[in-house]
Structures are given as C-alpha cells and as structure tokens.
Coordinates of C-alpha atoms and ligand atoms in Angstrom, one line a residue:
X1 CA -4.0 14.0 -38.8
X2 CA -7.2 12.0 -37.8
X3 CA -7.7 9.8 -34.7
X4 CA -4.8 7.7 -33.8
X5 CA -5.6 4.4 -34.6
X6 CA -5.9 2.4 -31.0
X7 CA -2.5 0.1 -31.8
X8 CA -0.6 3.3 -32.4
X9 CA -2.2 5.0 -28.9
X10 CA -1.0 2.3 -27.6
X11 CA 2.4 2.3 -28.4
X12 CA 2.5 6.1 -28.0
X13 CA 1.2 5.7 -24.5
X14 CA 3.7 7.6 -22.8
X15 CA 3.2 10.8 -24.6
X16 CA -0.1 11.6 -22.5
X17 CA 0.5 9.2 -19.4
X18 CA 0.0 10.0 -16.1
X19 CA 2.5 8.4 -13.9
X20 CA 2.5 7.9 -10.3
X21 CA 6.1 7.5 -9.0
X22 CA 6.3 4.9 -5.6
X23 CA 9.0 5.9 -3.1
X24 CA 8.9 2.3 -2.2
X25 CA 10.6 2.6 1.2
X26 CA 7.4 5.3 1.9
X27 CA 4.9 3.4 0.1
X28 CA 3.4 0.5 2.0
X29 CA 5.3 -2.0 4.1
X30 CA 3.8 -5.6 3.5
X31 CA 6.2 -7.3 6.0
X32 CA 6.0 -4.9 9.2
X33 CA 9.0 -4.1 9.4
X34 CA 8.9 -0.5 8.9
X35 CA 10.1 -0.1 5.6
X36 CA 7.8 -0.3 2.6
X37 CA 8.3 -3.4 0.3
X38 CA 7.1 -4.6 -3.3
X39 CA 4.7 -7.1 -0.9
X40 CA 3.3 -3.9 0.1
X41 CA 3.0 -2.2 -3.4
X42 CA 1.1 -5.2 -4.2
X43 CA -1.4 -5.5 -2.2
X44 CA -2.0 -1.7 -3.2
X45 CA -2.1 -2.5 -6.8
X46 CA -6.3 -1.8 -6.8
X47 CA -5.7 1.2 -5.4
X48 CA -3.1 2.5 -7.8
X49 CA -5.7 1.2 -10.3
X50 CA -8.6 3.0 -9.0
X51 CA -7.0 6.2 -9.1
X52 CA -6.7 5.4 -12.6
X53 CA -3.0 5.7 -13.8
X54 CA -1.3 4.5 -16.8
X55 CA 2.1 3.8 -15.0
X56 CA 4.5 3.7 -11.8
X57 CA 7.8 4.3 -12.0
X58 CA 9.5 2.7 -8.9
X59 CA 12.7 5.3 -7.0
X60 CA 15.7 2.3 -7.2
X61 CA 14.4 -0.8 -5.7
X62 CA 18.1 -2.5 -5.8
X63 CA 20.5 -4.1 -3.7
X64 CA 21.8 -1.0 -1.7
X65 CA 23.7 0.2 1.7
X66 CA 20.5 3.3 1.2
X67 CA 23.5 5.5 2.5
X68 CA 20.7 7.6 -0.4
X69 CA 18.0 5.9 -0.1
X70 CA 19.1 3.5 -2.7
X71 CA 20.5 5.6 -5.5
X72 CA 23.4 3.9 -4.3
X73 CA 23.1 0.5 -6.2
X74 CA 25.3 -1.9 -5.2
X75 CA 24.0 -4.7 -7.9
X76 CA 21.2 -4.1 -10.4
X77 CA 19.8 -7.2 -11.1
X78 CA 19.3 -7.9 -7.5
X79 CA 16.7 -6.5 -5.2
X80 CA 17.6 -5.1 -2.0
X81 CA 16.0 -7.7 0.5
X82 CA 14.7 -4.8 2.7
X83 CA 12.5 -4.4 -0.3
X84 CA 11.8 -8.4 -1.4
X85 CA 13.2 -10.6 -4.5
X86 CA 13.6 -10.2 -8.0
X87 CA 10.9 -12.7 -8.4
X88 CA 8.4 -10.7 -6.4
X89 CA 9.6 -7.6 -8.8
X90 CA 8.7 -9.8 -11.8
X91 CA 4.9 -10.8 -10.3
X92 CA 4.8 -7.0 -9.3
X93 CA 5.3 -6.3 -12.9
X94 CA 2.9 -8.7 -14.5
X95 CA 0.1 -8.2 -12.0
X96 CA 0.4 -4.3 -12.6
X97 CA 0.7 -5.2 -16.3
X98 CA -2.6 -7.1 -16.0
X99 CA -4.5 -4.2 -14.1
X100 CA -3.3 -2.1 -17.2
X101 CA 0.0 -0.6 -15.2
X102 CA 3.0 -0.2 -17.0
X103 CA 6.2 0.0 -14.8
X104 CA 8.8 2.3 -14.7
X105 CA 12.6 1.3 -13.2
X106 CA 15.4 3.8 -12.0
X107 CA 18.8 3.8 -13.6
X108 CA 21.4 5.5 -11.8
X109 CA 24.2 5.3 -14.3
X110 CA 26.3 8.3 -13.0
X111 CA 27.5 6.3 -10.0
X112 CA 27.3 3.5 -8.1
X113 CA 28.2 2.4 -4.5
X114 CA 30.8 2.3 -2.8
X115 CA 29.7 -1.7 -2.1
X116 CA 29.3 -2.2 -5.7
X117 CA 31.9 -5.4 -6.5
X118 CA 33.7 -3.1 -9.4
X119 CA 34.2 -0.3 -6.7
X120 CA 35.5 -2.8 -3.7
X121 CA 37.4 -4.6 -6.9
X122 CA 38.9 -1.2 -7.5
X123 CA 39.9 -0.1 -4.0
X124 CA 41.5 -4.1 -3.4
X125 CA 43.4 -3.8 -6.8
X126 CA 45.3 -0.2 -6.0
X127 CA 46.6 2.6 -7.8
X128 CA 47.3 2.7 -11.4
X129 CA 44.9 -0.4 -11.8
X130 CA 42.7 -1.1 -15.0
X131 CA 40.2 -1.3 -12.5
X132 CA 40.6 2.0 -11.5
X133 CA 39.9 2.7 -14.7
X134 CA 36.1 2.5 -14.2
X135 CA 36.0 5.5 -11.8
X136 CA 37.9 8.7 -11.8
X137 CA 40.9 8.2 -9.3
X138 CA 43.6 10.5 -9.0
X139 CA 46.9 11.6 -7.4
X140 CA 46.0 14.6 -4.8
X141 CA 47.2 18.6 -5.3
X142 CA 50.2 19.5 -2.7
X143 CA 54.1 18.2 -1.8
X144 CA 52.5 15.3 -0.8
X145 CA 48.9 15.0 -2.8
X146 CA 47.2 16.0 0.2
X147 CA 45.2 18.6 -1.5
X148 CA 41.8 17.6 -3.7
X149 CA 42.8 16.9 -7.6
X150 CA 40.5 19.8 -8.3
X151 CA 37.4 22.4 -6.9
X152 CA 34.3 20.6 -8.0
X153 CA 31.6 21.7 -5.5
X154 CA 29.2 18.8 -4.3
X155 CA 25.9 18.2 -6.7
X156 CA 23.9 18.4 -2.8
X157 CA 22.9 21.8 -2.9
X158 CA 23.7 23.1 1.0
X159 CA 26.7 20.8 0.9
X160 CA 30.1 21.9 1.9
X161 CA 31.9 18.7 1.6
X162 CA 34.2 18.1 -1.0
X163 CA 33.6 15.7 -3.9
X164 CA 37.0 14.2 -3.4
X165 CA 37.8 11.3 -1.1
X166 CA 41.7 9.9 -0.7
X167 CA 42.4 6.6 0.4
X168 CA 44.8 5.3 2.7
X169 CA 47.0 4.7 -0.3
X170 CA 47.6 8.0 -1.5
X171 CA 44.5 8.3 -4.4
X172 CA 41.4 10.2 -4.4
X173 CA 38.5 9.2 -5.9
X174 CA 35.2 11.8 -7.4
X175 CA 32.0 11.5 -6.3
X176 CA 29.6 14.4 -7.2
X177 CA 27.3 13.1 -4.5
X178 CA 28.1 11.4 -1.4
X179 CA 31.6 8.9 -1.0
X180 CA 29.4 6.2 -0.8
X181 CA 28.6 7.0 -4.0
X182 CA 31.6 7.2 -6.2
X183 CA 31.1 8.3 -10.0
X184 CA 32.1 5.5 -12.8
X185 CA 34.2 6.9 -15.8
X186 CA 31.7 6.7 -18.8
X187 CA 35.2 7.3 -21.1
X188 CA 35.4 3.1 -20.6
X189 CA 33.8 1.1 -22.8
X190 CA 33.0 -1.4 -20.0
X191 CA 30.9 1.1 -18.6
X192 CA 28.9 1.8 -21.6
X193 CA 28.2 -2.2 -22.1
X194 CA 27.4 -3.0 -18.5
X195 CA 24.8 -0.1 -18.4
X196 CA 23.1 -1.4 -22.2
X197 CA 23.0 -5.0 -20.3
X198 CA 21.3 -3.6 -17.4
X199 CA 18.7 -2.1 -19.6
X200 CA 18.7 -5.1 -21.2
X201 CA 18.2 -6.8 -18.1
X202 CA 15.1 -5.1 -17.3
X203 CA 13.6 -4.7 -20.3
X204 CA 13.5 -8.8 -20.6
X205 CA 11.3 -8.5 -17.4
X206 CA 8.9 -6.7 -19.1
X207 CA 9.3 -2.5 -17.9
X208 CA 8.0 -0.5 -20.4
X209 CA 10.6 2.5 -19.2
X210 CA 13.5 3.4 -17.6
X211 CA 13.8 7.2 -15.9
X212 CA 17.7 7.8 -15.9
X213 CA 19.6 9.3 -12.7
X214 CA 21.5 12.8 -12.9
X215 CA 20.8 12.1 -16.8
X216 CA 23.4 14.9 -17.7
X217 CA 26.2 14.7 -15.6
X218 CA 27.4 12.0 -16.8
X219 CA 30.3 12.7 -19.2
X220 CA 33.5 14.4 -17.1
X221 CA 36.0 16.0 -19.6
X222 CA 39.1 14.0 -18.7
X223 CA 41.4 16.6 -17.8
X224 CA 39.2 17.2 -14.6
X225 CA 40.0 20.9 -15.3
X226 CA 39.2 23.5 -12.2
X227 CA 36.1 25.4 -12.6
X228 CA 37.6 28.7 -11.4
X229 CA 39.5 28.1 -14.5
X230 CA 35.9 28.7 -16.0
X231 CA 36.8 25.8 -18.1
X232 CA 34.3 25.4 -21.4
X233 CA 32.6 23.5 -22.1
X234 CA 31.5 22.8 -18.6
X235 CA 33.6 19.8 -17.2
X236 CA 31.1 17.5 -16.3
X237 CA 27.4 19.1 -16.6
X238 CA 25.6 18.5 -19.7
X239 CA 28.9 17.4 -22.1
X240 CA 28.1 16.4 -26.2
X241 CA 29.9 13.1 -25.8
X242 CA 26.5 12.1 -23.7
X243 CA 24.4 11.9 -26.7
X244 CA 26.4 9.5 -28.4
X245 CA 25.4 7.4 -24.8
X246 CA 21.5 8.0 -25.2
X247 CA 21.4 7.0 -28.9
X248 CA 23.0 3.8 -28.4
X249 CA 20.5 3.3 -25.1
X250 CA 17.3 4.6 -27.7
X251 CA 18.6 1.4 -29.8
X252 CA 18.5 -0.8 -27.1
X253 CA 14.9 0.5 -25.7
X254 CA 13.4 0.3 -29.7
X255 CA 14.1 -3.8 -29.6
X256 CA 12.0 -3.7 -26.9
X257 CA 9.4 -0.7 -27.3
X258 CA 11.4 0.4 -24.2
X259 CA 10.7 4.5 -23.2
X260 CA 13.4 6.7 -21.1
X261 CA 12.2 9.8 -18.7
X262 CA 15.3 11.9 -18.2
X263 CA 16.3 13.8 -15.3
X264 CA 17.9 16.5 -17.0
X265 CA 17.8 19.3 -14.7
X266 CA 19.1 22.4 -17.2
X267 CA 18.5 26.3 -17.3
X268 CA 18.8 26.6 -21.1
X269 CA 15.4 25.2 -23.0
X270 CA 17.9 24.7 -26.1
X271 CA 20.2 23.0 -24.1
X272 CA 17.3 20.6 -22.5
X273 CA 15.5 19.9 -25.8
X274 CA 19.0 18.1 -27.1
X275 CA 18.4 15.5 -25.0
X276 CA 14.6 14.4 -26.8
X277 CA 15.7 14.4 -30.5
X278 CA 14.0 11.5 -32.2
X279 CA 16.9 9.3 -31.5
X280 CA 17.9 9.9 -27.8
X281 CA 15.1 10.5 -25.3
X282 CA 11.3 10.3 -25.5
X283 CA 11.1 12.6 -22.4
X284 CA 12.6 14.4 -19.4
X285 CA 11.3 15.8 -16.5
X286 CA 10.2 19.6 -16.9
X287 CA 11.7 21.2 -13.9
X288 CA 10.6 24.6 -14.6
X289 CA 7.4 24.0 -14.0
X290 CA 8.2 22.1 -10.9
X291 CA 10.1 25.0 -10.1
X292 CA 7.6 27.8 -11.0
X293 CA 6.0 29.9 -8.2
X294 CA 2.0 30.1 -8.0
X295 CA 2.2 33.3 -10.5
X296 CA -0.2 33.5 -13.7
X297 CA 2.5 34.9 -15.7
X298 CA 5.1 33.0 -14.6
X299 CA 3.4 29.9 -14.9
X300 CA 1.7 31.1 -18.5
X301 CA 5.5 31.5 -19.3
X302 CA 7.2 28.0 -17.8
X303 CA 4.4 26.7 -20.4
X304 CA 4.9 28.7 -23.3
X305 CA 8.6 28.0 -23.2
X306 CA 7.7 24.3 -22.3
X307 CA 6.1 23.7 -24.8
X308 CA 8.2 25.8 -27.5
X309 CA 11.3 23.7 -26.7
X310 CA 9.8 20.6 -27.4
X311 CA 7.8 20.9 -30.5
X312 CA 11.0 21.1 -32.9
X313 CA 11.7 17.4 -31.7
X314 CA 9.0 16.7 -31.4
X315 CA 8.8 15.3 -27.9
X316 CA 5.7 15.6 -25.5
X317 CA 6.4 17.8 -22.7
X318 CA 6.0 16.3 -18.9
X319 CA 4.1 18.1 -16.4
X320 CA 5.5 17.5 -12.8
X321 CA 4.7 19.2 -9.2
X322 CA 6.7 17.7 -7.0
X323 CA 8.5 14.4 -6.1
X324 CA 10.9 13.0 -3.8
X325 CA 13.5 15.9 -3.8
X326 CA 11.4 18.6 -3.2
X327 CA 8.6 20.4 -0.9
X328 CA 5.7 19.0 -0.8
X329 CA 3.3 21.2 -3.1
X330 CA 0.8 21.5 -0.5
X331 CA 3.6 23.2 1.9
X332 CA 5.5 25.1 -0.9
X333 CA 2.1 26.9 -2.3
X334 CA 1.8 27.8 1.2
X335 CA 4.5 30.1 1.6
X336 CA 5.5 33.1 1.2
X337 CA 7.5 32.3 -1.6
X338 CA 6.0 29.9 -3.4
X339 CA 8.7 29.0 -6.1
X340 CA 11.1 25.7 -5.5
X341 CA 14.8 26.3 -5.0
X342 CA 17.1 23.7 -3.3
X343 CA 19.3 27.0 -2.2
X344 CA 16.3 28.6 -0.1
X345 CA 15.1 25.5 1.4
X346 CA 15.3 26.0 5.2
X347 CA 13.4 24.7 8.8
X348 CA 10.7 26.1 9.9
X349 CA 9.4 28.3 7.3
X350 CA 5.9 28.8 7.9
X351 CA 3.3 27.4 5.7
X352 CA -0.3 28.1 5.4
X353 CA -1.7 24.7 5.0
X354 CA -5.4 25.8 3.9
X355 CA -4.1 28.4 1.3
X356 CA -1.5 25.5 -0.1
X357 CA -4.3 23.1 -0.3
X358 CA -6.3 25.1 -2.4
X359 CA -3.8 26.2 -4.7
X360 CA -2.5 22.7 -4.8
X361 CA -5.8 21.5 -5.7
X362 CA -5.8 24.3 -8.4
X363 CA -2.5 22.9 -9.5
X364 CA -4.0 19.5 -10.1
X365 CA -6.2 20.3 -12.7
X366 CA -4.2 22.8 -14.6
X367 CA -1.5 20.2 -14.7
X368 CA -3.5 17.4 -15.9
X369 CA -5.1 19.5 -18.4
X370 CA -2.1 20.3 -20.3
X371 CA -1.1 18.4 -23.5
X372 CA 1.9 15.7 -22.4
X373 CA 2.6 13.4 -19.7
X374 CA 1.5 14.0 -16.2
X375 CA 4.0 12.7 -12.8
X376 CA 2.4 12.4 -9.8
X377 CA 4.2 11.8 -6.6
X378 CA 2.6 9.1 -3.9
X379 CA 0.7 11.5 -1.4
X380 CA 0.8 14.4 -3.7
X381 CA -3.1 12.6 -4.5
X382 CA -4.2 12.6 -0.7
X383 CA -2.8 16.6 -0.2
X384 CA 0.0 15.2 1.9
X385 CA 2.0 18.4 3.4
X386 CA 6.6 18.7 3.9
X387 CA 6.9 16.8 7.4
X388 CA 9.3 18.4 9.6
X389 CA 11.6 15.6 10.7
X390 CA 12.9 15.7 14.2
X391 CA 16.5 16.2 13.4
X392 CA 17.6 13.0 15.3
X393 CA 15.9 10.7 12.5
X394 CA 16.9 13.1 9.3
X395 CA 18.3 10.2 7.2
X396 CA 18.6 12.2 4.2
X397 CA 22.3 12.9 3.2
X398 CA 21.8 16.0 2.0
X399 CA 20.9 17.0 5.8
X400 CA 23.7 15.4 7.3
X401 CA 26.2 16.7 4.1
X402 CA 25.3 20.4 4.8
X403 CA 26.1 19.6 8.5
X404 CA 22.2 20.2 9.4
X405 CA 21.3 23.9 7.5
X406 CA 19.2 22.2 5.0
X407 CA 16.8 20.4 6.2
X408 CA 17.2 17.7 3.3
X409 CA 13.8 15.7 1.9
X410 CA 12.8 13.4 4.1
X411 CA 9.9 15.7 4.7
X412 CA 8.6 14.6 1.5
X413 CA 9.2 10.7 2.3
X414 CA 7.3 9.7 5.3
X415 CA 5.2 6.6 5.3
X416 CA 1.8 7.2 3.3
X417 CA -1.6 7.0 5.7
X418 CA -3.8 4.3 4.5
X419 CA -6.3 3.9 7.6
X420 CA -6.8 7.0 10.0
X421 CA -7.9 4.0 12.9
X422 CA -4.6 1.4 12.7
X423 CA -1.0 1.7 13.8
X424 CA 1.0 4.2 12.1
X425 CA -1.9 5.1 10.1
X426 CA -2.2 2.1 8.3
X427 CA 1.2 1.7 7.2
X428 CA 1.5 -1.5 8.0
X429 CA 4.2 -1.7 10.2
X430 CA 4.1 -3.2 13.5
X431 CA 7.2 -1.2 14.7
X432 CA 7.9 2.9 14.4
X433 CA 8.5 3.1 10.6
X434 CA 11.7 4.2 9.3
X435 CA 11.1 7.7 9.3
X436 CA 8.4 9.0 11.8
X437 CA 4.7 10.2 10.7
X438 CA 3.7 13.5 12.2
X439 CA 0.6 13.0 14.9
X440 CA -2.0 14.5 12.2
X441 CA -1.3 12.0 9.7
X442 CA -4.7 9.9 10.1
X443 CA -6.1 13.3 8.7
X444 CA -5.0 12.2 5.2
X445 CA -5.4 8.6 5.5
X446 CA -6.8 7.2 2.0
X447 CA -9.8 5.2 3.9
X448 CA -10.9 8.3 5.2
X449 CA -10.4 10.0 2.1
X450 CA -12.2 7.9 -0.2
X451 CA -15.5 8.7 1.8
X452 CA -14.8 11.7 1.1
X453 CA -16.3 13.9 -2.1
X454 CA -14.3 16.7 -1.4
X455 CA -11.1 15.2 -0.5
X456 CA -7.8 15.7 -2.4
X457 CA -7.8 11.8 -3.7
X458 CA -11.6 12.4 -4.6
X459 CA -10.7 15.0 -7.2
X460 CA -7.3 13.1 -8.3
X461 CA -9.8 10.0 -9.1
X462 CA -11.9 12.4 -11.2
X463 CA -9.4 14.4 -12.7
X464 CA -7.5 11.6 -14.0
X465 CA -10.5 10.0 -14.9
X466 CA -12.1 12.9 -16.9
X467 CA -8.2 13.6 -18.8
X468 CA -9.1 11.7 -21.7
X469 CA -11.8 14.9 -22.3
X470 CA -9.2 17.3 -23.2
X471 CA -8.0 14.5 -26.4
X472 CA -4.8 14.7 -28.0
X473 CA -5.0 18.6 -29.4
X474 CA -2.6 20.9 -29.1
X475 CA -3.1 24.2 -25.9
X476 CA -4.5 27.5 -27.3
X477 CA -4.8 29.8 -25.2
X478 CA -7.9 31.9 -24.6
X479 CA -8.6 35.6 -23.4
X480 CA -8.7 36.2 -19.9
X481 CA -8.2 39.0 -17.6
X482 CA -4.9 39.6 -15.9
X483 CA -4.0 36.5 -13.3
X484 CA -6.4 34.0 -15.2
X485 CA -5.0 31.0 -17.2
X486 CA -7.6 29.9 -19.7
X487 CA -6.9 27.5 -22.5
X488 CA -9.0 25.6 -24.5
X489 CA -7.6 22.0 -25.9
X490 CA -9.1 20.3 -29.6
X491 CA -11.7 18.5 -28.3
X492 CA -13.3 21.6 -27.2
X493 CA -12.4 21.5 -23.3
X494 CA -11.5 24.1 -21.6
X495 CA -9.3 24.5 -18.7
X496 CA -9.6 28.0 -16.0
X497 CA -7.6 29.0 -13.5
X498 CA -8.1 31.9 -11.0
X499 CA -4.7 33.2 -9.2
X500 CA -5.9 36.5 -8.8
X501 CA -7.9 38.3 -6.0
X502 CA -11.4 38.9 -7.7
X503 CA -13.7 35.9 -9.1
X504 CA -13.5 35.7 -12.4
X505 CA -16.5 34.9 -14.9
X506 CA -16.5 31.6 -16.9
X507 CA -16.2 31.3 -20.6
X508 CA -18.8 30.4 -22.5
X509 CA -20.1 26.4 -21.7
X510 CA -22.3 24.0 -22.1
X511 CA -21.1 22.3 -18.7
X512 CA -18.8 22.0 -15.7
X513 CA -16.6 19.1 -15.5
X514 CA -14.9 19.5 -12.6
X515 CA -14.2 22.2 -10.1
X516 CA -10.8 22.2 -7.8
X517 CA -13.4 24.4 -5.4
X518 CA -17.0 25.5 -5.3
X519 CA -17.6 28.4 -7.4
X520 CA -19.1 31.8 -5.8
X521 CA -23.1 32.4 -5.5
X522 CA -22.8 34.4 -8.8
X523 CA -21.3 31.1 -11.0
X524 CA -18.1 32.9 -10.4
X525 CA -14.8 31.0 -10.4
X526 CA -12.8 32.2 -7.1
X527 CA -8.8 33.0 -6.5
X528 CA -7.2 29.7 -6.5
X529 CA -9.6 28.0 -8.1
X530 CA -9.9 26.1 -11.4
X531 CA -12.3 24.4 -13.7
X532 CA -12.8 21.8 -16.5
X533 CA -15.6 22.9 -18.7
X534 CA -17.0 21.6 -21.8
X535 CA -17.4 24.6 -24.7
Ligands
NOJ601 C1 18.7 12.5 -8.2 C2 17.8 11.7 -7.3 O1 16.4 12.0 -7.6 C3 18.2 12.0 -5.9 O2 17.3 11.5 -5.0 C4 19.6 11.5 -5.7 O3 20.0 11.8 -4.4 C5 20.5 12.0 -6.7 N1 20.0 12.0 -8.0 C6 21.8 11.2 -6.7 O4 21.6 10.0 -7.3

C-alpha cells in the first residue's frame, strides 16, 4: 500500500485522531460566572494544543433549558448565552482551526426540548394536529386514557419513571429520556430535512464532524407495540429504516468532507458494524472497551472482536476510556469491580485511588497504541478521579429520575483545576461554580502538573506526542505470558502491558519510549505497568 501521500493523511485524519471531548459547562469559565464558556475554551486553546490533539468535539453547546445539561436543544443554530454567541463559536472554530484543531459538534437528533418552538407549536396546536405529527403523541390505555399508550422503560438506566407524559388535554407524549425532552417522529419528512439543514448549518461554519446523540434509537416502529409483547424487531432500538437516515446524512457530510462519530451503544458487533458501511458512518464510539474491566483476557478480547467487526467495512475502530456518562477511569480501575455498567453504579463504593492511577496510566498507553482513533475526556489527562456530589447539588437527571439510587454523572463533570493557588482551583469563576470541586482538587491542577515529569498530563503530552511511532500498521500480537498484552504495530513499535502479579521481562528492543511507571531494578516491567519500545 505504500505511504499515504500527505493530502490523503489529511483528509483521512480522523481514522488515527486523538480527540479530546470539552464538557464545556466543566471546562473553563471565561466570564466568572460559574459555568464554563467558549470565552473560556479559548483562552485554553494553547493548552489543548500543547497536549497535542488533532480535535475537540464540544457536548451540545446550544440554546437549552440544561434540564440535561444541554442535550435538550431548544434551537440549534443558536448558542445558549450561558455559554456565549454563535459568533464567538465561529472564532472558536477558526482559531482552533489555525492551531491545527479540528472541531467536533453534538447532534441530538432523537429529541429535542420541551422549549423547542416545534414542541411549544405542538402542545399550543392540540390533538390530532399536523404538528403533532413531529413527535409521537397518543391517546392513553384505560376507560378514560389514563393509562400509558404502552410499557417502554426509560433509556436512564436506575430510572423508574415512565417515558409517557399526558397533557391536560387528554394526549401523552414519548420521551425515552426525560419530559423535557420529548422524542420527534423521524417517520416525517420534516424531521429528516430540518436535521440535513442543521448539518448543513454547521458544516458552513467550518466543523470537520458531527458525533450523533442516541445514534440508534432513533427509528420507533409506528405501532408503538408493547415490549412484553417481545415485539421483533425491537420497537425503537437499533431499527433498519435508520440507515436509510445515515446515508442521506453521509451525502450531506461528503459536500463538505464532513465526518460523523456515532453513539451506537449495541451488544451485537454485527449489529454495530451496520452502522460504518462505506456509505453511512465513518465511526462510532466502541463501548466495549469502555466497558471492559482491567482483565488481560478480557481486554485482549474487547480488541480482537473490535477490531474484527470493523475490518469488513472497513472503518477504523475508536478507542475510548471514559467520558461524560461514566466513572471516571481513575475511580473505576480502582474498584473492586473494575468493569463499567450503568446498572451497578452506586454511592460510596470504595475506590483505591493509587491502584486506579496506575492502572489508568497503564490504560493510556495501551489505548493510544492501538490502531484507530483515540477519545479522550477533559481531566481524564490530569488523572482526575468520580467526585462524590453532595446530593443537594446532584444536577444530573438521571439522579433525580431514579429518585436518588444512582448517583448519576456529575461526578465526572466538575470544574477542571487549572491553578492549585486561585479560587476554585483556577477555574475561573468568581462565585462557587455550578457543581462543587472536592477540597483536594488543587492536587490535579494543570500548573502544578505541568512541573511535573511524572504527572498524569506529563505522560498524556508524551504519549500523544510519541503516537505517530506506532504508523499506520495493522496490531499483531506477540507472545507473552498469561496477563501480558504485547503487540507490535508496522513500524516496528511495540506496545507491553503488565496486569498480572509478577514483572514481566521486555521483548527484545533497541529502546524504551515511554513507560506508564518505572520498571523494577532487574529492567522488569511491573503489574500495571506498560511500555512503548522500539524493536
Ligand atoms: C447520551 C448523552 O451522552 C447523554 O449525556 C444524554 O443524557 C443522553 N444521550 C440523552 O441525550
């Protein structure tokens, strides 16, 4: 195949990207306020640069009640002012563009909110309306419709709500997630042209990508059937008339050299890979490895079967640990159980913070040595650890939709530490912040960390840095004994990793790249450990 010549790289950039995701409410606020703002993400632009990544995709930065935390958009083509303007979006965009950031916007296509003008069009205009027609309203079950039109359960793991709300005029409306967040009817044609506009929309203003909301739950069959009934195909979770919707958005993105990011959360590989044939999207997020425990098998396997699925389309697989939905890696590698599962989430499990940091330093390189694009979530670079939030500030509605057993995810989305010495850590705010930071916070603060050789963001800055090593060849993997990952890449790079109690000896190299931890007095590499080395 030869080198890629540097214009095809270039459009192909996504395939081996590494891309920082900004929860901008969390980020940096540049107003004081307590909220983080695009004024804030840029004057944090060098920084984003330093650390050397190729793109940031922005959680929904839109107009928005935030009943969650803006995947509730009430008008696209508007920013929320809590955030700043559209035309501060557009300088945000060119100035990244400049330092050699592509950006990355949220589509939330499966609902909107409740203050969306078609939704407040629909409730004004009544039942039996055409504009009615744009959600999914129906009559109630019962003598008198009193009951839910059918038994969806909420798509908020925890959550015992229903998915039904009934108006004072006798309909119900569906909303898999909150009521503020009421699903549109992607049967409607309107629905289908307002979503290619907003793509559109963005596109003209210069993202290179769009990451698509609930990616597969779009499509409802429109009998609304029960799911006791076991109904198949399943009503509304990953339905074939969705493709036909992704291959008209993949001719929309080719005008503009446009890439999508699914979030296509699905148990069946097969299933999954459907979604990244050449003509729909160029990637999703791999939840399975997101989901993995801190297990050399079961991690050799989430890889294996990674990267089987998506070599018959031909789509690069993405490599994520964690992001604004989940435990913090740090935290979650320092449990007991060390897999992700929204079900087992709970408060107060403990954590061992120095065992999660190691292995979450482990998990840096192994992920950024694998072939495909790389995610990394803001603070996931400084070693940032789950928050617990006091539960009289839980914003999160998953929290407040379970009636408080889960403990939602605002642990993962408190205000990052930029200077251990100022107010809230350098946050920027002159008031609390919107969520509160925990009192060790400083700890991880980026000015202390950059002083710092051995700090998490020290070996994030190298690590990315060094990625180019490993080239564009395909994983093989090499011998090893039992609980050591070792795989070599093209260019003759090899990445080890060390989950197992004894200290394992190195393959055969001409030198150590990099190190997630010191290696014993024998040139041994220890448990949770890896290393880059060139053969
Ligand atoms: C997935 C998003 O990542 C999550 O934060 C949100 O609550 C749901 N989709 C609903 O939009």
């Amino acid at each position: 195949m030869g080198q890629p010549t540097p214009a095809r790289k270039d459009r192909d950039w996504w395939r081996s990207a590494v891309i920082y995701q900004v929860y901008v409410r969390s980020f940096a606020d540049g107003d004081g306020d307590g909220t983080g703002d695009l004024a804030g993400v840029r004057t944090r632009l060098p920084y984003l640069a330093e650390l050397g990544v190729d793109a940031l995709w922005f959680t929904p930065w839109y107009l928005s009640p935030l009943k969650d935390g803006g995947y509730d958009v009430a008008d696209y083509r508007t920013i929320d002012p809590a955030f700043g303007t559209l035309a501060e979006a557009e300088k945000l965009i060119a100035e990244a563009r400049e330092l050699g950031i592509r950006t990355i916007v949220d589509i939330v296509p499966n609902h909107v909110s409740d203050q969306h003008p078609w939704f407040r069009a629909a409730l004004a205009a009544g039942p039996g309306s055409p504009e009615r027609e744009l959600f999914h309203f129906r009559r109630g079950r019962g003598a008198r419709g009193e009951l839910p039109p059918n038994d969806w359960p909420s798509q908020f793991a925890g959550s015992t709500e229903p998915v039904w709300t009934r108006l004072p005029d006798g309909d119900w409306y569906l909303h898999l997630f909150t009521p503020e967040q009421p699903d549109l009817n992607w049967a409607h044609p309107a629905v289908r042209q307002e979503h290619e506009d907003i793509l559109r929309f963005w596109f003209e203003r210069g993202v290179a990508g769009v990451r698509i909301d609930s990616a597969a739950l779009l499509a409802k069959d429109p009998d609304l059937p029960d799911l006791a009934a076991h109904p198949r195909p399943h009503p509304f979770v990953d339905r074939d008339e969705l493709h036909d919707v992704y291959r008209s958005w993949r001719r929309v993105a080719d005008e503009y050299d446009g890439v999508f990011v699914g979030e296509v959360w699905l148990p069946d590989p097969g299933r999954f890979a459907r979604y990244l044939r050449p003509d729909e999207l160029h990637t999703a997020f791999n939840f399975s490895f997101l989901s993995c425990p801190w297990d050399a098998a079961r991690l050799r396997e989430a890889i294996d079967t990674t990267l089987a699925e998506h070599a018959p389309v031909g789509a690069p697989a993405t490599w994520v640990l964690c992001n604004h939905d989940v435990t913090r890696t740090v935290t979650r590698y320092g449990r007991e159980d060390t897999a992700f599962d929204f079900a087992t989430k709970a408060f107060g499990t403990p954590a061992d913070p120095v065992l999660g940091t190691r292995r979450a330093r482990a998990a840096a390189l192994l992920s950024l040595a694998l072939p495909g694009a790389v995610y990394l979530y803001q603070g996931e670079e400084l070693g940032l650890p789950e928050a617990e939030i006091p539960a009289g500030r839980i914003q999160d509605p998953m929290y407040l939709r379970s009636r408080g057993t889960d403990p939602g995810r605002d642990g993962c989305r408190v205000p990052l530490p930029w200077a251990a010495g100022l107010p809230y850590a350098g946050f920027g705010s002159r008031k609390e912040p919107w969520l509160p930071q925990p009192p060790d916070w400083p700890m991880y603060a980026v000015d202390r960390q950059q002083r710092d050789p051995h700090s998490m963001l020290t070996l994030y800055r190298r690590a990315v840095a060094l990625r180019p090593e490993f080239g564009e060849g395909p994983l093989t993997w090499l011998p090893a004994p039992e609980g050591v990952l070792a795989f070599s890449r093209a260019d003759g790079v090899l990445c080890v990793v060390n989950l197992a109690p004894t200290p394992a000896g190195l393959p055969a190299h001409s030198r150590l790249l990099l190190g997630s931890g010191p290696l014993d007095e024998s040139g041994r590499l220890p448990q949770d450990t890896a290393a880059w080395l060139r053969a």
